[in-house]
PDB file of C-alpha atoms in Angstrom:
ATOM      1  CA  THR A  21     -16.266 -10.577   6.725  1.00  0.00           C
ATOM      2  CA  VAL A  22     -13.164 -11.805   8.527  1.00  0.00           C
ATOM      3  CA  ARG A  23     -13.158 -15.068   6.585  1.00  0.00           C
ATOM      4  CA  GLY A  24     -13.420 -13.119   3.337  1.00  0.00           C
ATOM      5  CA  ALA A  25     -10.452 -10.952   4.331  1.00  0.00           C
ATOM      6  CA  VAL A  26      -8.361 -14.024   5.158  1.00  0.00           C
ATOM      7  CA  LEU A  27      -9.229 -15.706   1.856  1.00  0.00           C
ATOM      8  CA  LEU A  28      -8.403 -12.584  -0.139  1.00  0.00           C
ATOM      9  CA  ALA A  29      -5.076 -12.149   1.641  1.00  0.00           C
ATOM     10  CA  SER A  30      -4.337 -15.816   0.944  1.00  0.00           C
ATOM     11  CA  GLY A  31      -4.896 -15.316  -2.780  1.00  0.00           C
ATOM     12  CA  VAL A  32      -8.260 -17.086  -2.948  1.00  0.00           C
ATOM     13  CA  GLY A  33     -10.031 -14.198  -4.661  1.00  0.00           C
ATOM     14  CA  PRO A  34     -13.376 -15.646  -5.770  1.00  0.00           C
ATOM     15  CA  ASP A  35     -14.068 -17.343  -2.427  1.00  0.00           C
ATOM     16  CA  GLY A  36     -13.125 -14.186  -0.554  1.00  0.00           C
ATOM     17  CA  VAL A  37     -15.486 -12.059  -2.619  1.00  0.00           C
ATOM     18  CA  GLU A  38     -18.264 -14.598  -2.082  1.00  0.00           C
ATOM     19  CA  GLU A  39     -17.794 -14.381   1.688  1.00  0.00           C
ATOM     20  CA  LEU A  40     -17.973 -10.585   1.627  1.00  0.00           C
ATOM     21  CA  GLU A  41     -21.111 -10.704  -0.497  1.00  0.00           C
ATOM     22  CA  THR A  42     -22.637 -13.129   2.014  1.00  0.00           C
ATOM     23  CA  ALA A  43     -21.726 -10.778   4.868  1.00  0.00           C
ATOM     24  CA  ALA A  44     -23.471  -7.939   3.052  1.00  0.00           C
ATOM     25  CA  GLN A  45     -26.591 -10.079   2.636  1.00  0.00           C
ATOM     26  CA  LEU A  46     -26.628 -10.842   6.354  1.00  0.00           C
ATOM     27  CA  ARG A  47     -26.161  -7.208   7.327  1.00  0.00           C
ATOM     28  CA  ARG A  48     -26.434  -4.745   4.482  1.00  0.00           C
ATOM     29  CA  ASP A  49     -25.101  -1.667   6.247  1.00  0.00           C
ATOM     30  CA  ALA A  50     -22.656   1.049   5.236  1.00  0.00           C
ATOM     31  CA  LEU A  51     -19.622  -0.852   6.520  1.00  0.00           C
ATOM     32  CA  ARG A  52     -20.257  -3.989   4.484  1.00  0.00           C
ATOM     33  CA  ARG A  53     -21.388  -2.042   1.435  1.00  0.00           C
ATOM     34  CA  ASN A  54     -18.109  -0.159   1.466  1.00  0.00           C
ATOM     35  CA  ASN A  55     -16.197  -3.430   1.795  1.00  0.00           C
ATOM     36  CA  LEU A  56     -17.915  -4.704  -1.335  1.00  0.00           C
ATOM     37  CA  ALA A  57     -17.275  -1.428  -3.133  1.00  0.00           C
ATOM     38  CA  GLY A  58     -13.544  -1.770  -2.451  1.00  0.00           C
ATOM     39  CA  ILE A  59     -13.480  -5.322  -3.807  1.00  0.00           C
ATOM     40  CA  TYR A  60     -15.525  -4.452  -6.874  1.00  0.00           C
ATOM     41  CA  LEU A  61     -13.166  -1.549  -7.519  1.00  0.00           C
ATOM     42  CA  ALA A  62     -10.203  -3.919  -7.297  1.00  0.00           C
ATOM     43  CA  GLN A  63     -11.844  -6.134  -9.900  1.00  0.00           C
ATOM     44  CA  GLY A  64     -12.512  -3.225 -12.240  1.00  0.00           C
ATOM     45  CA  GLU A  65     -16.292  -3.378 -11.732  1.00  0.00           C
ATOM     46  CA  GLU A  66     -16.707   0.368 -11.320  1.00  0.00           C
ATOM     47  CA  GLU A  67     -20.492   0.478 -11.723  1.00  0.00           C
ATOM     48  CA  ARG A  68     -21.056  -2.059  -8.950  1.00  0.00           C
ATOM     49  CA  ALA A  69     -18.533  -0.266  -6.744  1.00  0.00           C
ATOM     50  CA  GLN A  70     -20.243   3.076  -7.374  1.00  0.00           C
ATOM     51  CA  ARG A  71     -23.649   1.604  -6.539  1.00  0.00           C
ATOM     52  CA  GLU A  72     -22.502   0.078  -3.240  1.00  0.00           C
ATOM     53  CA  VAL A  73     -20.603   3.109  -1.974  1.00  0.00           C
ATOM     54  CA  GLY A  74     -23.414   5.405  -3.116  1.00  0.00           C
ATOM     55  CA  MET A  75     -25.906   3.460  -1.009  1.00  0.00           C
ATOM     56  CA  ALA A  76     -23.494   3.444   1.921  1.00  0.00           C
ATOM     57  CA  LEU A  77     -23.207   7.236   1.827  1.00  0.00           C
ATOM     58  CA  GLU A  78     -26.944   7.597   1.339  1.00  0.00           C
ATOM     59  CA  GLU A  79     -27.360   5.801   4.676  1.00  0.00           C
ATOM     60  CA  PHE A  80     -24.464   7.606   6.412  1.00  0.00           C
ATOM     61  CA  PRO A  81     -23.419  10.832   4.606  1.00  0.00           C
ATOM     62  CA  ASP A  82     -20.620  11.425   7.124  1.00  0.00           C
ATOM     63  CA  PHE A  83     -19.021   8.014   6.557  1.00  0.00           C
ATOM     64  CA  ALA A  84     -15.366   8.943   5.976  1.00  0.00           C
ATOM     65  CA  ALA A  85     -14.332   5.591   4.484  1.00  0.00           C
ATOM     66  CA  GLY A  86     -17.139   5.874   1.938  1.00  0.00           C
ATOM     67  CA  HIS A  87     -15.821   9.235   0.752  1.00  0.00           C
ATOM     68  CA  ALA A  88     -12.363   7.675   0.476  1.00  0.00           C
ATOM     69  CA  THR A  89     -13.810   4.943  -1.741  1.00  0.00           C
ATOM     70  CA  LEU A  90     -15.423   7.624  -3.907  1.00  0.00           C
ATOM     71  CA  ALA A  91     -12.003   9.243  -4.213  1.00  0.00           C
ATOM     72  CA  ALA A  92     -10.464   5.938  -5.334  1.00  0.00           C
ATOM     73  CA  LEU A  93     -13.184   5.523  -7.955  1.00  0.00           C
ATOM     74  CA  ALA A  94     -12.599   9.055  -9.229  1.00  0.00           C
ATOM     75  CA  LEU A  95      -8.833   8.475  -9.396  1.00  0.00           C
ATOM     76  CA  GLN A  96      -9.365   5.316 -11.410  1.00  0.00           C
ATOM     77  CA  ARG A  97     -11.457   7.316 -13.869  1.00  0.00           C
ATOM     78  CA  GLY A  98      -8.994  10.208 -13.976  1.00  0.00           C
ATOM     79  CA  GLU A  99     -11.541  12.620 -12.472  1.00  0.00           C
ATOM     80  CA  PHE A 100      -9.108  14.569 -10.331  1.00  0.00           C
ATOM     81  CA  ASP A 101     -11.366  17.407  -9.181  1.00  0.00           C
ATOM     82  CA  GLU A 102     -13.933  14.941  -7.884  1.00  0.00           C
ATOM     83  CA  ALA A 103     -11.187  12.852  -6.273  1.00  0.00           C
ATOM     84  CA  GLU A 104      -9.797  15.897  -4.477  1.00  0.00           C
ATOM     85  CA  ARG A 105     -13.224  16.869  -3.143  1.00  0.00           C
ATOM     86  CA  ALA A 106     -13.840  13.348  -1.872  1.00  0.00           C
ATOM     87  CA  LEU A 107     -10.408  13.182  -0.240  1.00  0.00           C
ATOM     88  CA  GLN A 108     -10.941  16.519   1.461  1.00  0.00           C
ATOM     89  CA  ALA A 109     -14.307  15.319   2.771  1.00  0.00           C
ATOM     90  CA  ALA A 110     -12.777  12.092   4.089  1.00  0.00           C
ATOM     91  CA  GLU A 111      -9.928  14.003   5.748  1.00  0.00           C
ATOM     92  CA  ARG A 112     -12.324  16.469   7.361  1.00  0.00           C
ATOM     93  CA  LEU A 113     -14.450  13.628   8.767  1.00  0.00           C
ATOM     94  CA  ASP A 114     -11.561  11.390   9.888  1.00  0.00           C
ATOM     95  CA  PRO A 115      -7.990  12.716   9.566  1.00  0.00           C
ATOM     96  CA  ASP A 116      -6.645   9.381  10.854  1.00  0.00           C
ATOM     97  CA  LEU A 117      -8.413   7.216   8.262  1.00  0.00           C
ATOM     98  CA  VAL A 118      -6.231   4.198   7.538  1.00  0.00           C
ATOM     99  CA  ASN A 119      -5.571   4.618   3.816  1.00  0.00           C
ATOM    100  CA  LEU A 120      -5.984   8.374   3.513  1.00  0.00           C
ATOM    101  CA  ALA A 121      -2.253   9.101   3.215  1.00  0.00           C
ATOM    102  CA  MET A 122      -1.825   6.555   0.428  1.00  0.00           C
ATOM    103  CA  LEU A 123      -4.844   7.910  -1.442  1.00  0.00           C
ATOM    104  CA  TRP A 124      -3.317  11.387  -1.315  1.00  0.00           C
ATOM    105  CA  ALA A 125      -0.038   9.869  -2.506  1.00  0.00           C
ATOM    106  CA  ASN A 126      -1.791   8.324  -5.511  1.00  0.00           C
ATOM    107  CA  PHE A 127      -3.587  11.590  -6.209  1.00  0.00           C
ATOM    108  CA  HIS A 128      -0.382  13.659  -6.264  1.00  0.00           C
ATOM    109  CA  MET A 129       1.484  10.977  -8.222  1.00  0.00           C
ATOM    110  CA  MET A 130      -1.177  11.027 -10.948  1.00  0.00           C
ATOM    111  CA  ARG A 131      -1.049  14.832 -11.029  1.00  0.00           C
ATOM    112  CA  GLY A 132       2.743  14.709 -11.456  1.00  0.00           C
ATOM    113  CA  ASN A 133       3.539  16.245  -8.061  1.00  0.00           C
ATOM    114  CA  LEU A 134       6.082  13.599  -7.106  1.00  0.00           C
ATOM    115  CA  PRO A 135       7.747  15.246  -4.047  1.00  0.00           C
ATOM    116  CA  THR A 136       4.382  15.611  -2.314  1.00  0.00           C
ATOM    117  CA  ALA A 137       3.375  12.101  -3.404  1.00  0.00           C
ATOM    118  CA  ILE A 138       6.548  10.701  -1.823  1.00  0.00           C
ATOM    119  CA  GLU A 139       5.867  12.567   1.431  1.00  0.00           C
ATOM    120  CA  TYR A 140       2.390  11.052   1.706  1.00  0.00           C
ATOM    121  CA  ALA A 141       3.566   7.577   0.708  1.00  0.00           C
ATOM    122  CA  GLU A 142       6.380   7.655   3.275  1.00  0.00           C
ATOM    123  CA  ARG A 143       3.847   8.695   5.890  1.00  0.00           C
ATOM    124  CA  ALA A 144       1.659   5.739   4.936  1.00  0.00           C
ATOM    125  CA  VAL A 145       4.613   3.341   5.213  1.00  0.00           C
ATOM    126  CA  GLU A 146       5.544   4.798   8.606  1.00  0.00           C
ATOM    127  CA  HIS A 147       2.044   4.066   9.887  1.00  0.00           C
ATOM    128  CA  ARG A 148       1.831   0.596   8.316  1.00  0.00           C
ATOM    129  CA  PRO A 149       5.397  -0.677   7.877  1.00  0.00           C
ATOM    130  CA  HIS A 150       4.378  -4.316   7.452  1.00  0.00           C
ATOM    131  CA  GLU A 151       1.979  -3.713   4.555  1.00  0.00           C
ATOM    132  CA  VAL A 152       3.504  -4.884   1.282  1.00  0.00           C
ATOM    133  CA  GLN A 153       1.137  -2.987  -1.009  1.00  0.00           C
ATOM    134  CA  THR A 154       1.948   0.334   0.677  1.00  0.00           C
ATOM    135  CA  ARG A 155       5.683  -0.187   0.213  1.00  0.00           C
ATOM    136  CA  LEU A 156       5.189  -1.190  -3.428  1.00  0.00           C
ATOM    137  CA  THR A 157       3.263   2.013  -4.069  1.00  0.00           C
ATOM    138  CA  LEU A 158       6.037   4.073  -2.473  1.00  0.00           C
ATOM    139  CA  ALA A 159       8.594   2.202  -4.594  1.00  0.00           C
ATOM    140  CA  ARG A 160       6.658   3.022  -7.776  1.00  0.00           C
ATOM    141  CA  ILE A 161       6.582   6.714  -6.901  1.00  0.00           C
ATOM    142  CA  LEU A 162      10.298   6.698  -6.083  1.00  0.00           C
ATOM    143  CA  ARG A 163      10.970   5.087  -9.462  1.00  0.00           C
ATOM    144  CA  GLN A 164       9.031   7.821 -11.242  1.00  0.00           C
ATOM    145  CA  ALA A 165      11.028  10.412  -9.315  1.00  0.00           C
ATOM    146  CA  GLY A 166      14.309   8.802 -10.396  1.00  0.00           C
ATOM    147  CA  ARG A 167      15.265   7.794  -6.849  1.00  0.00           C
ATOM    148  CA  TYR A 168      16.317   4.302  -7.864  1.00  0.00           C
ATOM    149  CA  ASP A 169      18.398   3.409  -4.807  1.00  0.00           C
ATOM    150  CA  ASP A 170      15.490   4.261  -2.490  1.00  0.00           C
ATOM    151  CA  MET A 171      13.183   2.289  -4.771  1.00  0.00           C
ATOM    152  CA  ARG A 172      15.458  -0.759  -4.489  1.00  0.00           C
ATOM    153  CA  ARG A 173      15.497  -0.458  -0.702  1.00  0.00           C
ATOM    154  CA  GLN A 174      11.719  -0.587  -0.632  1.00  0.00           C
ATOM    155  CA  ALA A 175      11.734  -3.590  -2.986  1.00  0.00           C
ATOM    156  CA  ARG A 176      14.095  -5.412  -0.627  1.00  0.00           C
ATOM    157  CA  GLU A 177      11.872  -4.552   2.331  1.00  0.00           C
ATOM    158  CA  VAL A 178       8.937  -6.060   0.428  1.00  0.00           C
ATOM    159  CA  MET A 179      10.869  -9.258  -0.206  1.00  0.00           C
ATOM    160  CA  ASP A 180      11.832  -9.419   3.460  1.00  0.00           C
ATOM    161  CA  LEU A 181       8.133  -9.213   4.412  1.00  0.00           C
ATOM    162  CA  THR A 182       7.071 -11.858   1.883  1.00  0.00           C
ATOM    163  CA  PRO A 183       6.646 -15.475   3.073  1.00  0.00           C
ATOM    164  CA  SER A 184       9.170 -17.868   1.543  1.00  0.00           C
ATOM    165  CA  THR A 185       6.423 -19.794  -0.259  1.00  0.00           C
ATOM    166  CA  ARG A 186       5.463 -16.694  -2.249  1.00  0.00           C
ATOM    167  CA  ARG A 187       8.803 -15.042  -2.883  1.00  0.00           C
ATOM    168  CA  GLU A 188       9.073 -16.244  -6.454  1.00  0.00           C
ATOM    169  CA  GLN A 189       5.702 -14.682  -7.279  1.00  0.00           C
ATOM    170  CA  MET A 190       6.650 -11.472  -5.507  1.00  0.00           C
ATOM    171  CA  GLN A 191       9.962 -11.247  -7.361  1.00  0.00           C
ATOM    172  CA  ALA A 192       8.104 -11.484 -10.670  1.00  0.00           C
ATOM    173  CA  LEU A 193       5.612  -8.823  -9.568  1.00  0.00           C
ATOM    174  CA  ILE A 194       8.354  -6.441  -8.422  1.00  0.00           C
ATOM    175  CA  ARG A 195      10.225  -6.770 -11.718  1.00  0.00           C
ATOM    176  CA  GLN A 196       6.989  -6.180 -13.596  1.00  0.00           C
ATOM    177  CA  LEU A 197       6.124  -3.051 -11.587  1.00  0.00           C
ATOM    178  CA  LEU A 198       9.574  -1.583 -10.987  1.00  0.00           C
ATOM    179  CA  GLY A 199      11.798  -2.909 -13.760  1.00  0.00           C
ATOM    180  CA  PRO A 200      14.304  -5.745 -14.155  1.00  0.00           C
ATOM    181  CA  THR A 201      16.955  -4.184 -11.879  1.00  0.00           C
ATOM    182  CA  ALA A 202      14.623  -3.412  -8.969  1.00  0.00           C
ATOM    183  CA  LEU A 203      15.984  -6.243  -6.817  1.00  0.00           C
ATOM    184  CA  GLU A 204      19.634  -5.385  -7.334  1.00  0.00           C
ATOM    185  CA  ALA A 205      21.594  -3.846  -4.473  1.00  0.00           C
ATOM    186  CA  PRO A 206      21.464  -0.030  -4.281  1.00  0.00           C
ATOM    187  CA  MET A 207      24.527   1.613  -5.774  1.00  0.00           C
ATOM    188  CA  ASP A 208      25.735   3.056  -2.457  1.00  0.00           C
ATOM    189  CA  GLU A 209      25.620  -0.444  -0.932  1.00  0.00           C
ATOM    190  CA  GLU A 210      27.669  -1.815  -3.816  1.00  0.00           C
ATOM    191  CA  PHE A 211      30.305   0.854  -3.210  1.00  0.00           C
ATOM    192  CA  ALA A 212      30.330   0.029   0.509  1.00  0.00           C
ATOM    193  CA  GLU A 213      30.807  -3.656  -0.251  1.00  0.00           C
ATOM    194  CA  GLY A 214      33.655  -2.797  -2.602  1.00  0.00           C
ATOM    195  CA  ASP A 215      35.360  -0.828   0.135  1.00  0.00           C
ATOM    196  CA  GLU A 216      35.091  -3.767   2.511  1.00  0.00           C
ATOM    197  CA  GLU A 217      36.644  -6.092  -0.051  1.00  0.00           C
ATOM    198  CA  LEU A 218      39.592  -3.712  -0.261  1.00  0.00           C
ATOM    199  CA  GLY A 219      40.066  -4.035   3.500  1.00  0.00           C
ATOM    200  CA  SER A 220      38.794  -0.583   4.452  1.00  0.00           C
ATOM    201  CA  ASP A 221      36.732  -1.734   7.420  1.00  0.00           C
ATOM    202  CA  SER A 222      38.097   1.190   9.409  1.00  0.00           C
ATOM    203  CA  THR A 223      39.975   4.392   8.640  1.00  0.00           C
ATOM    204  CA  ALA A 224      42.384   6.472  10.634  1.00  0.00           C
ATOM    205  CA  SER A 225      41.061   9.778  11.871  1.00  0.00           C
ATOM    206  CA  ASP A 226      43.083  12.980  11.962  1.00  0.00           C
ATOM    207  CA  ASP A 227      44.292  12.191  15.488  1.00  0.00           C
ATOM    208  CA  GLY A 228      45.469   8.712  14.508  1.00  0.00           C
ATOM    209  CA  SER A 229      42.627   6.797  16.157  1.00  0.00           C
ATOM    210  CA  GLU A 230      40.590   4.178  14.378  1.00  0.00           C
ATOM    211  CA  ALA A 231      37.168   5.349  13.140  1.00  0.00           C
ATOM    212  CA  ASP A 232      34.433   3.082  11.844  1.00  0.00           C
ATOM    213  CA  SER A 233      33.863   3.651   8.114  1.00  0.00           C
ATOM    214  CA  THR A 234      30.634   1.732   7.630  1.00  0.00           C
ATOM    215  CA  THR A 235      28.598   4.868   7.102  1.00  0.00           C
ATOM    216  CA  GLY A 236      24.929   4.621   6.303  1.00  0.00           C
ATOM    217  CA  ALA A 237      24.487   1.390   8.242  1.00  0.00           C
ATOM    218  CA  ASP A 238      21.012   2.390   9.336  1.00  0.00           C
ATOM    219  CA  ASP A 239      19.962   2.541   5.693  1.00  0.00           C
ATOM    220  CA  LEU A 240      20.892  -1.105   5.196  1.00  0.00           C
ATOM    221  CA  GLN A 241      18.685  -2.593   7.879  1.00  0.00           C
ATOM    222  CA  LEU A 242      15.716  -4.560   6.605  1.00  0.00           C
ATOM    223  CA  ALA A 243      12.408  -4.987   8.377  1.00  0.00           C
ATOM    224  CA  GLU A 244      11.850  -7.996  10.561  1.00  0.00           C
ATOM    225  CA  PRO A 245       9.937 -10.814   8.831  1.00  0.00           C
ATOM    226  CA  SER A 246       6.262 -10.814   9.656  1.00  0.00           C
ATOM    227  CA  SER A 247       3.100 -12.674   8.875  1.00  0.00           C
ATOM    228  CA  ALA A 248       0.621 -11.281   6.390  1.00  0.00           C
ATOM    229  CA  PHE A 249      -1.462  -9.683   9.135  1.00  0.00           C
ATOM    230  CA  GLY A 250       1.053  -9.050  11.926  1.00  0.00           C
ATOM    231  CA  ALA A 251       0.418  -9.883  15.543  1.00  0.00           C
ATOM    232  CA  PRO A 252      -3.231  -9.767  16.659  1.00  0.00           C
ATOM    233  CA  ASP A 253      -2.699  -6.553  18.614  1.00  0.00           C
ATOM    234  CA  ASP A 254      -0.163  -5.039  16.210  1.00  0.00           C
ATOM    235  CA  GLU A 255      -1.633  -1.756  14.975  1.00  0.00           C
ATOM    236  CA  SER A 256       0.969  -1.533  12.225  1.00  0.00           C
ATOM    237  CA  GLY A 257      -0.246  -4.701  10.533  1.00  0.00           C
ATOM    238  CA  PRO A 258      -2.922  -4.457   7.854  1.00  0.00           C
ATOM    239  CA  SER A 259      -6.379  -4.888   9.337  1.00  0.00           C
ATOM    240  CA  LEU A 260      -8.447  -5.695   6.296  1.00  0.00           C
ATOM    241  CA  LEU A 261     -12.200  -5.319   6.145  1.00  0.00           C
ATOM    242  CA  GLY A 262     -12.927  -5.182   9.879  1.00  0.00           C
ATOM    243  CA  ASP A 263     -15.867  -3.334  11.394  1.00  0.00           C
ATOM    244  CA  ASP A 264     -13.594  -0.754  13.027  1.00  0.00           C
ATOM    245  CA  GLU A 265     -11.021  -0.344  10.254  1.00  0.00           C
ATOM    246  CA  LEU A 266     -12.126  -0.591   6.646  1.00  0.00           C
ATOM    247  CA  MET A 267     -10.146  -0.536   3.451  1.00  0.00           C
ATOM    248  CA  GLY A 268     -10.743   3.180   3.187  1.00  0.00           C
ATOM    249  CA  GLY A 269     -11.208   2.930  -0.556  1.00  0.00           C
ATOM    250  CA  SER A 270      -7.610   2.954  -1.690  1.00  0.00           C
ATOM    251  CA  PRO A 271      -6.835   1.600  -5.153  1.00  0.00           C
ATOM    252  CA  LEU A 272      -6.325  -2.117  -4.628  1.00  0.00           C
ATOM    253  CA  PRO A 273      -4.558  -4.808  -6.622  1.00  0.00           C
ATOM    254  CA  ASN A 274      -6.566  -7.145  -8.794  1.00  0.00           C
ATOM    255  CA  ALA A 275      -8.329  -9.584  -6.455  1.00  0.00           C
ATOM    256  CA  ASN A 276      -8.146 -12.278  -9.143  1.00  0.00           C
ATOM    257  CA  ASP A 277      -4.339 -12.174  -9.204  1.00  0.00           C
ATOM    258  CA  PRO A 278      -3.004 -13.838  -6.050  1.00  0.00           C
ATOM    259  CA  SER A 279       0.506 -12.489  -6.612  1.00  0.00           C
ATOM    260  CA  THR A 280      -0.690  -8.931  -5.968  1.00  0.00           C
ATOM    261  CA  LEU A 281      -2.183  -9.704  -2.553  1.00  0.00           C
TER     262      LEU A 281
END
């Protein structure tokens, strides 16, 4: 299972899937069935995903991550009532489920309730700040809401988290998902830079003292670079496919496209 997660995160999709299938053959329990369901869902194999998660829930009806996977399947099919029921069941069973906030964000985004979608997506990013996919989803919702400067900030955070060997791929993916200007500086940063070029590093206050004019500095800070998984004991890093923390059934990128992992 761990080897499969590492291969998938490294962009070796077929080998990663093979490892997860082998893990499920060695121990065909609800945890490993749900892992397979998440991967099959990412590959667009909905019937296989439905079969695996159905058998997982047949074994453990109160398996919160399984209900989350059902919700992701329903969202992919556009079955919103079923998705909402599954999300409510997952939340009742485990309010702290890893990907629950992002699933709710996707649900509200697809229903057109963008303010609520943004709230859930921001919550997901707060809990997992080093996860690229979570930030990309938030950026997509911000784009739909017309908050382009905030979208560009998230895109820059994603680039800051991306290893140098994969930045070219990530740049192409961001432009595909968010538009050709997604990697440009936010407008308020451009104005700030223009002020600095004019020599307005500081301004005089009413009492004649010098006051710092670099407002909004906190908004300009980017996340520290990190590895794909974070430190071993870093709870904010993505913990893919482990026994204690599963995918949770969130819509995943295509496992056959390394640039999306």
